[in-house]
Coordinates of C-alpha atoms and ligand atoms in Angstrom, one line a residue:
M1 CA 70.8 66.5 145.6
I2 CA 73.9 65.0 143.8
S3 CA 75.8 66.6 140.8
V4 CA 75.7 65.5 137.2
E5 CA 79.0 64.3 137.4
E6 CA 78.3 62.2 140.6
A7 CA 75.2 60.5 139.1
L8 CA 77.0 59.6 135.8
Q9 CA 79.6 58.0 137.9
R10 CA 77.2 56.1 139.9
I11 CA 75.3 54.9 137.0
L12 CA 78.5 53.8 135.3
G13 CA 79.5 52.0 138.3
Y14 CA 76.5 49.6 138.0
V15 CA 76.6 48.8 134.0
E16 CA 79.1 46.5 132.8
V17 CA 80.6 45.8 129.4
L18 CA 78.5 43.0 127.9
G19 CA 80.0 39.8 126.3
P20 CA 81.0 39.1 122.8
E21 CA 79.1 38.1 119.8
E22 CA 80.0 37.0 116.3
A23 CA 78.3 39.5 114.1
P24 CA 77.6 39.8 110.4
L25 CA 80.3 42.2 109.0
L26 CA 77.9 45.0 108.2
R27 CA 75.7 44.9 111.2
A28 CA 78.9 45.4 113.3
L29 CA 79.4 48.8 112.1
G30 CA 79.6 50.9 115.3
Q31 CA 80.3 48.0 117.6
V32 CA 83.6 47.6 119.3
L33 CA 86.1 44.9 118.3
A34 CA 86.2 42.0 121.0
E35 CA 89.5 40.8 119.7
D36 CA 92.6 41.9 117.6
V37 CA 92.4 41.2 114.1
H38 CA 95.6 40.0 112.1
S39 CA 95.9 39.4 108.5
P40 CA 96.3 35.6 107.2
F41 CA 98.0 36.9 104.2
D42 CA 99.7 39.6 102.4
V43 CA 97.4 42.7 100.7
P44 CA 98.0 43.0 98.0
P45 CA 98.7 39.2 97.5
L46 CA 101.3 39.9 94.6
D47 CA 103.3 42.7 93.1
N48 CA 100.8 44.2 90.6
T49 CA 100.7 47.3 88.5
A50 CA 99.1 50.7 89.6
M51 CA 98.4 51.8 86.1
D52 CA 97.4 50.7 82.7
G53 CA 100.3 50.1 80.6
Y54 CA 103.2 47.9 79.5
A55 CA 105.0 45.5 81.9
V56 CA 108.8 45.8 80.6
R57 CA 112.1 45.3 81.8
A58 CA 113.3 48.7 82.9
V59 CA 116.7 48.4 81.1
D60 CA 114.8 47.8 77.8
T61 CA 113.6 51.6 78.0
R62 CA 117.0 53.2 78.8
G63 CA 117.2 56.2 76.9
A64 CA 113.8 56.4 75.6
S65 CA 112.4 59.8 74.8
P66 CA 109.6 61.2 72.4
D67 CA 112.4 61.6 69.8
R68 CA 114.0 58.5 70.1
P69 CA 111.1 55.9 71.4
V70 CA 112.0 52.3 72.2
E71 CA 110.1 49.9 70.3
L72 CA 109.1 46.6 72.0
E73 CA 107.3 43.4 70.9
V74 CA 103.9 42.8 72.6
V75 CA 103.8 39.2 73.5
G76 CA 100.5 39.1 75.5
E77 CA 98.0 40.9 77.9
V78 CA 97.0 40.4 81.4
A79 CA 94.1 41.9 83.2
A80 CA 93.5 42.0 87.0
G81 CA 92.6 38.7 88.5
Y82 CA 94.7 36.7 85.8
V83 CA 98.4 35.7 85.8
F84 CA 100.5 35.9 82.7
P85 CA 101.7 32.5 82.1
G86 CA 104.8 33.5 80.1
E87 CA 107.9 35.8 80.7
V88 CA 109.0 39.2 79.8
L89 CA 112.1 38.6 77.8
P90 CA 114.6 41.2 76.7
G91 CA 112.9 43.4 74.0
T92 CA 109.2 42.3 74.9
A93 CA 106.4 43.9 76.9
V94 CA 103.0 42.6 78.1
R95 CA 100.1 44.9 77.9
I96 CA 98.8 45.0 81.5
M97 CA 95.6 46.4 83.5
T98 CA 95.5 48.2 87.0
G99 CA 95.7 45.4 89.6
A100 CA 97.0 42.8 87.2
P101 CA 100.1 40.7 88.7
I102 CA 103.6 41.7 87.3
P103 CA 104.5 39.1 84.8
A104 CA 107.9 37.2 85.3
G105 CA 110.9 38.9 84.0
A106 CA 109.2 42.5 84.0
D107 CA 110.2 44.9 86.8
A108 CA 108.5 48.2 85.7
V109 CA 105.5 49.3 83.9
V110 CA 105.3 52.1 81.5
P111 CA 101.7 53.7 81.6
F112 CA 99.8 54.0 78.2
E113 CA 100.5 57.7 78.6
D114 CA 104.2 57.1 77.8
T115 CA 103.5 54.9 74.8
D116 CA 101.8 55.2 71.3
E117 CA 98.7 53.3 72.8
P118 CA 95.9 54.9 71.4
F119 CA 94.3 56.8 74.0
E120 CA 90.6 56.2 72.7
A121 CA 89.3 52.8 73.7
P122 CA 89.1 50.1 70.7
P123 CA 85.8 49.3 69.2
E124 CA 84.1 46.5 71.2
G125 CA 85.3 43.2 69.9
A126 CA 88.7 44.6 68.9
R127 CA 89.9 44.6 72.4
R128 CA 92.1 41.5 72.1
L129 CA 95.6 42.0 71.5
R130 CA 96.8 41.4 67.7
R131 CA 99.8 39.1 67.8
H132 CA 103.1 40.7 67.0
Q133 CA 102.0 44.1 67.8
R134 CA 104.8 46.6 68.6
V135 CA 104.6 49.3 70.9
R136 CA 106.7 52.5 71.0
V137 CA 107.7 53.8 74.4
F138 CA 108.6 57.4 74.8
R139 CA 109.9 57.5 78.3
E140 CA 112.3 55.8 80.2
A141 CA 111.1 53.6 83.2
A142 CA 112.9 53.4 86.5
P143 CA 113.0 49.9 87.8
G144 CA 109.9 49.4 90.1
A145 CA 107.9 52.2 88.3
N146 CA 104.2 51.9 88.8
I147 CA 104.6 48.6 90.8
R148 CA 102.5 48.1 94.3
R149 CA 104.4 45.4 96.2
A150 CA 103.1 42.3 97.7
G151 CA 102.1 43.1 101.2
E152 CA 102.7 46.9 100.8
D153 CA 99.4 47.7 102.4
I154 CA 99.1 44.9 105.0
A155 CA 101.7 42.1 105.4
R156 CA 100.9 38.6 106.4
G157 CA 100.7 38.2 110.1
Q158 CA 100.1 41.9 110.8
R159 CA 97.7 43.2 113.3
V160 CA 95.4 45.1 111.3
L161 CA 92.8 46.2 114.0
R162 CA 93.0 46.3 117.9
A163 CA 90.5 44.9 120.2
G164 CA 88.5 47.7 121.7
S165 CA 88.4 49.8 118.4
V166 CA 85.1 51.0 117.1
L167 CA 84.2 49.7 113.8
R168 CA 83.9 52.4 111.3
P169 CA 83.3 51.9 107.5
A170 CA 87.1 51.9 106.5
D171 CA 87.5 49.2 109.2
I172 CA 84.5 47.2 107.8
A173 CA 86.3 47.3 104.4
V174 CA 89.5 46.2 105.8
L175 CA 87.9 43.2 107.5
A176 CA 86.3 42.4 104.0
A177 CA 89.6 42.7 102.5
L178 CA 90.9 39.9 105.1
G179 CA 87.8 38.0 104.0
H180 CA 85.9 38.1 107.1
A181 CA 82.1 37.8 106.7
T182 CA 81.3 38.0 110.5
V183 CA 83.5 39.5 113.1
R184 CA 83.8 39.2 116.9
V185 CA 82.4 42.4 118.7
V186 CA 81.1 43.3 122.0
R187 CA 77.1 42.8 121.9
R188 CA 74.8 45.6 121.4
P189 CA 72.6 46.4 124.4
V190 CA 68.9 45.5 124.4
V191 CA 67.2 48.4 126.1
A192 CA 63.5 47.9 127.3
I193 CA 61.4 51.1 127.2
I194 CA 58.3 51.7 129.4
S195 CA 56.3 54.8 129.5
T196 CA 54.0 55.2 132.3
G197 CA 51.1 57.4 132.7
D198 CA 47.2 57.3 132.5
E199 CA 47.1 60.2 130.1
L200 CA 49.2 58.4 127.5
V201 CA 48.0 56.8 124.4
P202 CA 50.1 54.9 121.7
V203 CA 50.7 56.4 118.3
G204 CA 48.4 55.0 115.7
R205 CA 45.4 55.2 117.9
P206 CA 42.7 57.8 118.0
K207 CA 43.5 60.5 120.5
P208 CA 40.9 61.3 123.2
E209 CA 40.9 65.0 123.9
N210 CA 42.1 64.6 127.4
K211 CA 45.0 62.4 126.5
I212 CA 48.4 63.0 124.9
Y213 CA 50.4 60.6 122.8
D214 CA 53.3 58.8 124.1
S215 CA 56.3 60.6 122.6
N216 CA 59.0 59.6 125.2
A217 CA 59.1 56.2 124.2
Y218 CA 59.8 57.0 120.5
G219 CA 62.4 59.7 121.5
L220 CA 64.4 57.2 123.9
A221 CA 64.0 54.4 121.4
A222 CA 65.6 56.6 118.7
L223 CA 68.4 57.7 121.1
V224 CA 69.1 53.9 121.8
L225 CA 69.2 53.2 118.3
R226 CA 71.3 56.2 117.5
Y227 CA 73.8 55.2 120.1
G228 CA 74.1 51.6 119.0
G229 CA 71.6 49.6 121.2
V230 CA 68.8 47.8 120.5
P231 CA 65.4 49.5 121.6
R232 CA 62.6 47.1 122.8
L233 CA 59.4 49.1 123.1
L234 CA 57.2 47.7 125.7
G235 CA 54.3 50.1 125.5
I236 CA 52.3 52.1 128.3
A237 CA 52.0 51.3 131.7
K238 CA 48.8 52.7 133.8
D239 CA 49.9 54.5 136.8
T240 CA 49.0 51.4 139.0
V241 CA 51.4 49.0 140.7
R242 CA 50.0 46.1 139.1
A243 CA 50.1 47.4 135.5
L244 CA 53.9 48.5 135.9
K245 CA 54.9 45.1 137.5
A246 CA 53.5 43.3 134.5
R247 CA 55.4 45.4 131.9
L248 CA 58.5 45.0 134.3
E249 CA 58.1 41.4 134.0
R250 CA 58.6 41.7 129.9
A251 CA 61.6 43.9 130.5
L252 CA 63.9 42.0 132.6
D253 CA 65.8 39.8 130.2
A254 CA 66.8 43.2 128.6
D255 CA 70.2 44.6 129.3
M256 CA 68.8 47.8 130.5
V257 CA 65.4 49.0 131.6
V258 CA 64.5 52.4 130.8
T259 CA 61.2 54.0 132.2
S260 CA 59.9 57.5 131.9
A261 CA 57.6 59.4 134.3
G262 CA 56.2 58.5 137.7
V263 CA 59.4 59.3 139.4
S264 CA 58.3 63.0 140.8
R265 CA 56.3 63.4 144.1
G266 CA 52.9 63.0 142.8
Y267 CA 50.3 60.7 144.3
Y268 CA 50.2 58.7 141.2
D269 CA 53.8 58.3 140.8
V270 CA 53.9 54.6 141.6
V271 CA 57.1 53.9 139.5
K272 CA 59.1 54.6 142.8
E273 CA 56.9 52.2 144.8
V274 CA 57.2 49.4 142.3
L275 CA 60.9 49.9 141.9
A276 CA 61.8 49.9 145.6
R277 CA 59.9 47.0 145.9
E278 CA 61.0 45.1 142.9
G279 CA 64.7 46.1 142.8
E280 CA 67.5 48.0 144.4
V281 CA 66.7 51.6 143.3
D282 CA 68.1 55.0 144.5
F283 CA 65.9 57.9 143.9
W284 CA 68.0 61.1 143.4
T285 CA 67.5 64.7 142.8
V286 CA 69.9 65.5 140.3
A287 CA 71.3 69.2 140.2
M288 CA 70.3 69.8 136.8
K289 CA 67.3 71.4 135.0
P290 CA 65.6 70.0 133.2
G291 CA 65.4 66.6 134.6
K292 CA 65.9 66.8 138.5
P293 CA 64.1 63.9 139.6
L294 CA 65.9 60.6 138.4
A295 CA 65.7 57.0 139.6
F296 CA 68.5 54.6 139.2
G297 CA 69.2 51.1 140.4
C298 CA 68.8 47.6 139.3
F299 CA 66.5 44.6 139.3
Y300 CA 67.8 41.0 140.2
R301 CA 66.8 38.3 137.5
G302 CA 68.3 35.0 138.8
E303 CA 72.5 35.8 138.6
R304 CA 71.6 38.7 136.5
R305 CA 71.6 42.5 137.5
V306 CA 69.7 44.7 135.2
P307 CA 70.3 48.3 135.5
H308 CA 67.2 50.6 135.4
L309 CA 67.3 54.3 134.5
G310 CA 64.1 56.1 135.6
L311 CA 63.7 59.1 133.7
P312 CA 61.3 62.0 134.3
G313 CA 58.3 62.3 132.3
N314 CA 58.6 65.8 130.8
P315 CA 59.7 65.1 127.2
V316 CA 62.8 67.3 127.2
S317 CA 63.8 66.1 130.8
A318 CA 63.5 62.5 129.6
L319 CA 65.5 62.9 126.5
L320 CA 68.2 65.3 128.0
A321 CA 68.8 62.9 130.9
F322 CA 69.1 60.3 128.6
E323 CA 71.7 62.0 126.5
L324 CA 73.5 62.6 129.8
F325 CA 73.2 59.5 131.5
G326 CA 71.7 56.7 129.1
R327 CA 74.2 57.3 126.2
P328 CA 77.4 57.0 128.4
A329 CA 75.6 53.7 129.9
I330 CA 75.0 52.2 126.4
F331 CA 78.5 53.2 125.2
K332 CA 80.0 51.6 128.2
M333 CA 77.8 48.2 127.9
M334 CA 79.1 48.3 124.1
G335 CA 82.8 48.5 125.2
K336 CA 83.3 51.9 124.4
R337 CA 85.5 54.2 126.5
D338 CA 85.0 57.5 125.1
W339 CA 81.6 59.2 125.6
S340 CA 82.8 62.8 125.4
R341 CA 81.0 64.8 122.8
P342 CA 82.4 67.9 120.6
R343 CA 82.5 71.0 122.6
I344 CA 83.2 74.3 121.1
R345 CA 83.3 77.8 121.9
A346 CA 80.4 80.1 120.6
I347 CA 79.3 83.5 120.9
A348 CA 75.9 84.0 122.6
E349 CA 73.7 85.9 120.5
E350 CA 71.1 86.6 123.2
R351 CA 71.0 87.0 127.0
I352 CA 70.6 84.0 129.0
D353 CA 69.3 84.6 132.3
T354 CA 69.2 81.8 134.8
R355 CA 69.2 83.9 138.0
T356 CA 66.2 81.8 139.5
E357 CA 67.9 78.6 138.9
D358 CA 69.8 76.8 141.8
R359 CA 70.8 73.9 139.4
V360 CA 73.0 73.5 136.3
F361 CA 70.7 74.7 133.4
F362 CA 71.1 73.0 130.1
A363 CA 69.8 75.5 127.6
R364 CA 68.9 74.0 124.4
C365 CA 70.7 76.2 121.4
V366 CA 71.1 76.4 117.7
V367 CA 74.7 76.8 116.8
T368 CA 75.5 78.4 113.5
H369 CA 78.7 78.9 111.8
R370 CA 79.2 82.5 110.3
D371 CA 82.7 84.1 109.0
G372 CA 84.8 81.6 110.9
R373 CA 82.8 81.8 114.2
Y374 CA 80.2 79.9 116.0
Y375 CA 77.2 81.6 117.4
A376 CA 74.6 80.1 119.7
R377 CA 70.8 81.4 120.2
L378 CA 68.2 79.6 122.3
T379 CA 65.7 77.5 120.7
G380 CA 62.8 79.5 122.2
P381 CA 61.0 78.8 125.4
Q382 CA 62.8 76.8 127.4
G383 CA 60.3 74.8 129.6
S384 CA 61.0 71.2 130.0
G385 CA 57.6 70.4 128.5
I386 CA 58.5 72.3 125.4
L387 CA 59.6 69.4 123.2
T388 CA 60.4 71.8 120.1
S389 CA 63.1 73.4 122.5
M390 CA 64.9 69.9 121.4
V391 CA 63.8 69.9 118.2
Y392 CA 65.3 73.0 117.0
A393 CA 68.6 72.4 119.0
N394 CA 71.7 70.9 117.5
A395 CA 73.7 71.8 121.1
V396 CA 73.3 72.5 124.6
T397 CA 75.1 74.8 127.0
A398 CA 75.2 74.1 130.6
I399 CA 75.2 77.1 132.8
P400 CA 76.1 76.5 136.3
P401 CA 74.0 78.4 138.9
E402 CA 76.7 80.6 139.8
K403 CA 77.1 82.0 136.3
R404 CA 73.6 83.6 136.6
V405 CA 73.4 85.5 133.3
V406 CA 75.1 85.1 130.0
E407 CA 75.3 88.5 128.3
P408 CA 74.9 88.7 124.4
G409 CA 78.4 88.6 122.9
E410 CA 79.8 86.5 125.5
E411 CA 81.7 83.5 124.6
I412 CA 80.2 80.2 126.0
E413 CA 81.1 76.6 125.7
V414 CA 78.5 74.5 123.9
I415 CA 78.1 70.9 123.7
M416 CA 77.3 69.7 120.2
L417 CA 74.5 67.1 120.0
D418 CA 74.6 67.2 116.3
W419 CA 77.2 68.4 114.0
G420 CA 76.5 70.7 110.9
H421 CA 74.3 73.5 110.2
G422 CA 71.2 74.7 112.3
E423 CA 69.0 74.3 109.3
E424 CA 69.5 70.7 109.2
W425 CA 68.0 70.1 112.6
G426 CA 64.2 70.8 112.2
T427 CA 64.7 74.5 113.0
E428 CA 61.3 76.2 112.2
P429 CA 61.6 78.0 108.8
G430 CA 62.8 81.6 109.3
F431 CA 64.1 81.1 112.8
L432 CA 67.7 81.1 111.5
A433 CA 66.9 83.8 108.8
R434 CA 65.6 86.0 111.5
E435 CA 67.8 89.0 112.2
P436 CA 70.5 87.9 114.6
R437 CA 70.0 89.7 118.0
F438 CA 73.7 89.9 118.2
P439 CA 75.5 90.8 115.1
Ligands
AMP501 P1 55.3 62.8 135.7 O1 56.9 62.4 135.6 O2 54.7 61.3 135.5 O3 54.7 63.6 136.6 O4 55.0 63.5 134.1 C1 55.4 64.7 134.0 C2 55.0 65.2 132.4 O5 55.3 64.6 131.5 C3 53.5 65.0 132.3 O6 53.1 66.5 131.9 C4 53.2 64.0 131.8 O7 52.0 64.0 131.0 C5 54.5 64.2 130.7 N1 54.8 62.7 130.2 C6 54.8 61.6 130.9 N2 55.2 60.6 130.1 C7 55.4 61.1 128.7 C8 55.1 60.5 127.7 N3 55.6 59.1 127.5 N4 55.4 61.1 126.5 C9 55.0 62.5 126.5 N5 54.8 63.3 127.6 C10 54.9 62.4 128.9
MG502 MG1 52.6 60.8 135.5

């Protein structure tokens, strides 16, 4: 039996960072930059105004006050996206809108609020400046007032994003600000997903009494999607060597193969046999519950080595094992270096008894936040076939075998799977409204 940590290290030892691709900007959200990004120009490109107002020569406003306003001649108007063709000469001003470049000669902007500019918008059609209009300025403007300098956000040549950073919405925005329609990022892994078992039927088909729907494929594909990979659903293989081999054929151009079920000791657990024959596969018993039997290894396809994660069939085991091992593998392939999750301290609201366990027990919890503290309670029955124990959970807590019992009121560490309120995570209505078992 190997530890969860050791299993993870072995798996990560097999998977490699994928190559780069040129991705359309928006699709690259969540991907890792494959190169540094420098700015080819200044942002903003020109000195411009941060306010709607009047571009003036600061000296002309000296001494202006509500009692003794300065009057200037308005010689024109400029909006964002245009350039004023003339110059602001002494005693004049140019009406200017936020984002418009500062006209030559001006060195400050007086906001409308500090002038006799009427606050209400003029009627449609009367927007244009009347020639030789005058404006009264009620307050002195310091040189540079309300001017955003060229390059004050990003200077030409500046490195804006570093290779290796994960693209978030603000990063996508800055790439757009620099004119990128595409960006060079580490490719997303294609993950082939195969379910095995004679008892399985695909969703969308009628279900005979003695069969169950294949839920693992969907849960696993959803995790692949959530963590940035591209799932490829390859359907269900019957519990025969032939059937599984046929499916595997279609999986081997993927970046990773994930199978579920058929790795335990049963007579029909053919996954082992096929994998051992077709690839280089280890079968491990990992010291965790749920999710003890795990197959891991790789297939060879020409020069390529395709990692394979053989998950147990029980729905909770499959999902949890993927969270623990599949997610870091995907992250590594995507070029990410951090697969830690938020861990917080929470107060156990009920007794968690794991005295019968000889392995780390991953208890599924609902973590709630009340009066500045976090509380954790179990999501009901914790069998590895109880899929709803995952549905209702927003966290797990790992209880080592030597811990044996967690008492109500005890502080435990929980690993958040989803941040936010328990109410948002499918929790059965009334579950959280129930009287807490620990006040
Ligand atoms: P096995 O690992 O094949 O012994 O399967 C363990 C348990 O998981 C059995 O009860 C299976 O019916 C169930 N199981 C296996 N594959 C799936 C699946 N794709 N969806 C839902 N349950 C499954
Ligand atoms: Mg089976």
